[in-house]
Amino acid sequence: MSGSLYPCIIGGEKIVSADGKVFKDINPADTGDIVAEFPLLSRQDAVRAIDVAREAQAKWAVTPVPERGRILVKAAQILEGEADELARLLTREEGKTLAESRAEVARAVSIFRFYGVMGYRLRGEFTPSAEPNTHIFTLREPLGVVSIITPWNFPIAIPSWKIAPALICGNAVVFKPASYTPLIAYRIVDALQRSGLPPGILNFITGPGSTVGSELISSPKIDAISFTGSLEVGEEIKRAAGARNIRIQLELGGKNPAVVLDDADIDRAVEMVVRGAFGLTGQACTATSRAIVLDSIAGEFEKKLVERVKRIKVGNGLVEGVEMGPVVGEKEMNKILDYIQVGVNEGAKLLLGGKRLTGPEHSKGYFVEPTIFTDVNPDMRIAQEEIFGPVLAIMRAHSFDEAIELANKIEYGLSASIFTRSLPRAFEFINRVQAGVVKINKPTTGLEPHVPFGGYKKSSFGMMREQGETALDFYTKIKTVYLGY
Ligand code: NDP
């Protein structure tokens, strides 16, 4: 099936590339299914988008905040009304199961609603002064033009949780989605346009990260950058932004542990580890990629885990009953298979999986078996590096202290979970684990939109968290006013 050509949007106008070049948006479960085509824009197009955004922003900055909020709430209503179609599209474009896509679309709706309501709550402080006849208050002002660069793994939720707070704060945005998932991204922009967002406030450009994306991080006309993706591009952004002293927010990888103690409900722990490790095909920055299990229960845990994972039905996410979809592309699939070979070569024991699936249901897509390694040593590469696929490394610990030590013995610190019935041990874990998100008896994945999100160590960079009211701090600057009367 061949897909229609969709445009980019600059200054409210639909545009294609000057030389007519396009790229294909392909269904990873069935590579013969071309979901859409999008323009392969050039660096000059990105320059123009930034200029247009800068010009439009001044008017948006003085638009009453509740009016900005009304537009976001309207966009939430549009997305909600089209949720079923959007979920199907998301599954076709990225591969996750329909249930996972439905949950992600619902999350995008909540995000727009939440920040829409912030239209009435974009508050400063009013404080007493040490001087007589003086009041002190603070105002929030927009930053200006923000570059938003997003990955493919949560292609509607991540753009939404960056774009919605940027807009409510009065910024203009130039948005570049991942090249694997441009269509669901286009639909966010389309919903905002239909909700009455003025031209030039949200500009949508597609094309290679190395040209279009690179302009969005190096342009001197950008006031801030919000990025989610790889450590490598994150480092490039740090260098580019550091030289100009602009605000950046980087959400990078994770290598998240689930610690299972000897007093845990083992059946529940198995179910939650399966959800965290193999849900979303393991392609989440919060995925469970390490299970750290106390020796005394490790045998039982592994046996139950293997039984459960053997029952996971892998296939096209649009098919009823499928629990795990394909990985997003060939390059990503090969990277995962290479890591599995690394694990074998390092001497870890392959308990389950490890291969590409190629039967009749799988031959047209990028399917990898859910894979479990045990006897993993904490210094092995499969215990330290982000694989970003359905691969779980099990490590054994002799004590609770050693389990925490193993959980922290890593350069990342995004999310971490523990399975225990002991409240004191749960709190000790909360206090000692080095992670930005901590879950007790819950999977490392799964975030709610109204609370802060971000990691410790290499997982995040930038002082301000994403999501929740905290995101407003990133997208505004504070002005303190001393009013004498
Ligand atoms: P990238 O960092 O390459 O891509 C993320 C976004 O950045 C995409 O929109 C991409 O565009 C863009 N981009 C790529 N190169 C540049 C550049 N030089 N300047 C500006 N923007 C750029 O990540 P990948 O998608 O290739 O994934 C690689 C690895 O990153 C994964 O295997 C995983 O380990 C990690 N990752 C982490 C995520 C997280 O949630 N923290 C999410 C996704 C990936 P384009 O798509 O056009 O290349």
PDB file of N, CA and C in Angstrom, residues 13 15 50 57 79 191 219 250 433:
ATOM      1  N   GLU A  13       1.185  27.767   6.812  1.00  0.00           N
ATOM      2  CA  GLU A  13       1.073  27.310   5.414  1.00  0.00           C
ATOM      3  C   GLU A  13       1.633  25.914   5.256  1.00  0.00           C
ATOM      4  N   ILE A  15       3.679  23.255   3.379  1.00  0.00           N
ATOM      5  CA  ILE A  15       4.792  23.316   2.433  1.00  0.00           C
ATOM      6  C   ILE A  15       5.372  21.927   2.185  1.00  0.00           C
ATOM      7  N   ILE A  50      12.230  29.012  11.936  1.00  0.00           N
ATOM      8  CA  ILE A  50      12.635  29.716  13.163  1.00  0.00           C
ATOM      9  C   ILE A  50      12.315  31.214  13.030  1.00  0.00           C
ATOM     10  N   GLN A  57       5.756  35.163  17.561  1.00  0.00           N
ATOM     11  CA  GLN A  57       5.727  34.944  19.017  1.00  0.00           C
ATOM     12  C   GLN A  57       5.292  36.177  19.814  1.00  0.00           C
ATOM     13  N   LEU A  79      -8.574  15.695  19.718  1.00  0.00           N
ATOM     14  CA  LEU A  79      -7.796  14.440  19.782  1.00  0.00           C
ATOM     15  C   LEU A  79      -8.635  13.325  20.409  1.00  0.00           C
ATOM     16  N   ALA A 191      -4.537  19.248  14.921  1.00  0.00           N
ATOM     17  CA  ALA A 191      -5.579  19.474  15.948  1.00  0.00           C
ATOM     18  C   ALA A 191      -5.430  20.876  16.539  1.00  0.00           C
ATOM     19  N   SER A 219      21.002  27.066  15.825  1.00  0.00           N
ATOM     20  CA  SER A 219      20.605  28.418  15.435  1.00  0.00           C
ATOM     21  C   SER A 219      20.757  29.418  16.586  1.00  0.00           C
ATOM     22  N   LEU A 250      17.058  17.895  28.515  1.00  0.00           N
ATOM     23  CA  LEU A 250      17.376  16.683  27.759  1.00  0.00           C
ATOM     24  C   LEU A 250      16.889  15.461  28.529  1.00  0.00           C
ATOM     25  N   VAL A 433      17.829   4.782  46.458  1.00  0.00           N
ATOM     26  CA  VAL A 433      18.014   4.498  45.030  1.00  0.00           C
ATOM     27  C   VAL A 433      18.238   5.811  44.259  1.00  0.00           C
TER      28      VAL A 433
END
